[in-house]
Coordinates of C-alpha atoms in Angstrom, one line a residue:
M1 CA -1.3 13.3 -18.9
D2 CA -3.2 10.1 -19.5
F3 CA -2.2 7.7 -16.8
R4 CA -3.7 4.7 -18.6
D5 CA -0.2 3.7 -19.9
I6 CA 3.1 5.1 -18.8
S7 CA 5.4 2.5 -20.5
E8 CA 7.2 5.1 -22.6
V9 CA 10.2 6.3 -20.7
G10 CA 12.7 9.0 -21.3
T11 CA 16.5 9.1 -20.7
D12 CA 16.6 12.1 -18.4
Y13 CA 17.4 11.1 -14.8
S14 CA 17.4 14.6 -13.2
A15 CA 15.8 15.1 -9.8
T16 CA 12.7 16.7 -11.4
S17 CA 12.3 13.8 -13.9
V18 CA 12.5 11.3 -11.1
L19 CA 9.9 13.1 -9.1
Q20 CA 7.8 13.3 -12.3
R21 CA 8.1 9.6 -12.8
F22 CA 7.1 9.0 -9.2
V23 CA 3.9 11.0 -9.8
A24 CA 3.3 9.2 -13.1
A25 CA 3.6 5.8 -11.3
L26 CA 1.1 7.0 -8.6
G27 CA -1.3 8.2 -11.4
F28 CA -1.0 4.9 -13.3
R29 CA -1.6 2.8 -10.2
Y30 CA -4.5 5.0 -9.1
Y31 CA -6.0 5.0 -12.6
W32 CA -6.2 1.2 -12.7
A33 CA -7.2 0.7 -9.0
T34 CA -10.2 2.9 -9.6
H35 CA -10.9 1.9 -13.2
E36 CA -14.4 0.5 -13.8
I37 CA -15.2 0.6 -10.1
D38 CA -18.9 0.2 -9.3
D39 CA -21.0 1.5 -6.5
D40 CA -20.9 -1.7 -4.5
D41 CA -17.1 -1.5 -4.5
L42 CA -17.2 2.0 -3.2
H43 CA -18.8 0.8 0.1
A44 CA -16.5 -2.3 0.5
R45 CA -14.1 -2.5 3.4
A46 CA -11.4 -4.9 4.3
A47 CA -12.9 -5.0 7.9
G48 CA -15.5 -3.1 9.8
D49 CA -13.1 -0.5 11.3
C50 CA -11.2 0.1 8.0
M51 CA -11.8 2.8 5.5
S52 CA -14.1 2.0 2.6
I53 CA -12.9 2.4 -0.9
Q54 CA -14.8 5.6 -1.2
E55 CA -13.1 6.9 2.0
L56 CA -9.8 5.8 0.6
I57 CA -10.5 7.6 -2.7
D58 CA -11.4 10.8 -0.8
H59 CA -8.3 10.5 1.4
I60 CA -6.0 10.0 -1.7
D61 CA -7.7 13.1 -3.3
G62 CA -6.7 15.1 -0.2
L63 CA -3.1 13.8 -0.3
V64 CA -2.8 14.6 -4.0
H65 CA -4.4 18.0 -3.4
M66 CA -1.9 18.8 -0.7
S67 CA 1.0 17.8 -3.0
A68 CA -0.2 19.7 -6.0
E69 CA -0.9 22.8 -3.9
S70 CA 2.6 22.7 -2.5
L71 CA 4.0 23.0 -6.0
K72 CA 1.7 25.8 -6.8
C73 CA -0.4 23.9 -9.3
D74 CA -3.7 25.1 -10.7
L75 CA -6.1 22.7 -8.9
S76 CA -9.0 20.9 -10.5
E77 CA -12.5 22.1 -9.7
N78 CA -14.0 18.8 -10.8
T79 CA -16.4 17.5 -8.1
E80 CA -16.0 13.8 -9.1
P81 CA -13.2 12.6 -6.8
R82 CA -11.6 10.1 -9.2
R83 CA -11.5 12.5 -12.1
K84 CA -10.4 15.4 -9.8
T85 CA -7.5 13.3 -8.4
L86 CA -6.4 12.3 -11.9
E87 CA -6.5 15.9 -13.1
N88 CA -4.5 17.1 -10.1
L89 CA -2.0 14.3 -10.6
S90 CA -1.7 15.4 -14.3
T91 CA -1.2 19.0 -13.3
L92 CA 1.4 18.0 -10.7
Y93 CA 3.2 15.9 -13.4
E94 CA 3.2 18.8 -15.8
Q95 CA 4.4 21.2 -13.1
C96 CA 7.4 19.0 -12.4
E97 CA 8.6 19.7 -15.9
T98 CA 8.8 23.4 -15.1
I99 CA 10.8 23.1 -11.9
S100 CA 14.5 24.1 -12.2
D101 CA 15.4 23.7 -8.6
L102 CA 13.5 21.4 -6.2
A103 CA 15.0 23.3 -3.3
D104 CA 12.7 26.2 -4.1
F105 CA 9.6 24.2 -3.1
A106 CA 8.4 23.2 0.3
I107 CA 5.4 21.4 1.7
R108 CA 4.1 23.1 4.8
G109 CA 7.5 24.7 5.3
N110 CA 9.3 21.3 5.0
P111 CA 11.7 20.1 2.3
L112 CA 10.1 18.7 -0.8
F113 CA 11.5 15.2 0.1
Y114 CA 8.8 15.1 2.7
M115 CA 6.1 15.3 0.0
M116 CA 7.6 12.0 -1.5
N117 CA 7.8 10.1 1.8
G118 CA 4.7 11.7 3.1
P119 CA 1.5 12.3 1.1
L120 CA 2.7 10.7 -2.2
S121 CA 3.9 7.5 -0.5
D122 CA 0.8 7.5 1.7
A123 CA -1.3 7.7 -1.5
L124 CA 0.5 4.8 -3.0
T125 CA -0.2 2.7 0.1
H126 CA -3.9 3.5 -0.1
V127 CA -4.0 2.7 -3.8
G128 CA -2.7 -0.8 -2.8
Q129 CA -5.5 -1.0 -0.2
I130 CA -8.1 -0.3 -2.9
N131 CA -6.6 -3.1 -5.0
M132 CA -6.8 -5.5 -2.1
I133 CA -10.3 -4.6 -1.1
R134 CA -11.5 -4.9 -4.7
R135 CA -9.9 -8.4 -4.9
L136 CA -11.6 -9.4 -1.6
D137 CA -14.9 -8.0 -2.9
G138 CA -14.7 -10.1 -6.0
N139 CA -14.0 -7.3 -8.5
P140 CA -10.2 -7.4 -9.0
V141 CA -8.3 -4.8 -10.9
A142 CA -7.4 -5.5 -14.5
K143 CA -4.1 -7.3 -15.1
V144 CA -1.7 -4.5 -15.9
N145 CA 2.0 -4.6 -16.0
Y146 CA 3.0 -2.5 -13.0
F147 CA 6.7 -3.0 -13.6
K148 CA 6.6 -1.4 -17.1
G149 CA 3.5 0.8 -16.4
Q150 CA 1.7 -0.9 -19.2
A151 CA -2.0 -1.1 -19.8
P152 CA -3.6 -4.5 -20.4
E153 CA -3.4 -5.8 -24.0

């Protein structure tokens, strides 16, 4: 899945399609938060004791990895963190299409709901931190339409 633009929406509101859209929203926001990021940005921090953008990217990668692994996805072997995370999100998105019963899946022995309010929501929080740090560092994210999931014109 290409997370550059997710503005096209379906009409299926099943549990799996809602989970799939949640993953797409994370992918979209992550794509743009890390798009055209430069080396100086990677070392930027909001404060001395906060994670740098690179540390946040690595942490998000781990959260997405955990989520993809819990749904038995084939994990990316890419070594570049941004690309690997986007590939794992894409695989997670595609895997959601094949799930007939969400109750069949667990994350570390816990209900799948914990994946949504745990690692996936945590990843969304950290994507927001990347956006904030980039703005503070003078390299803000492109003006995308987050409401519609639409790329800049």
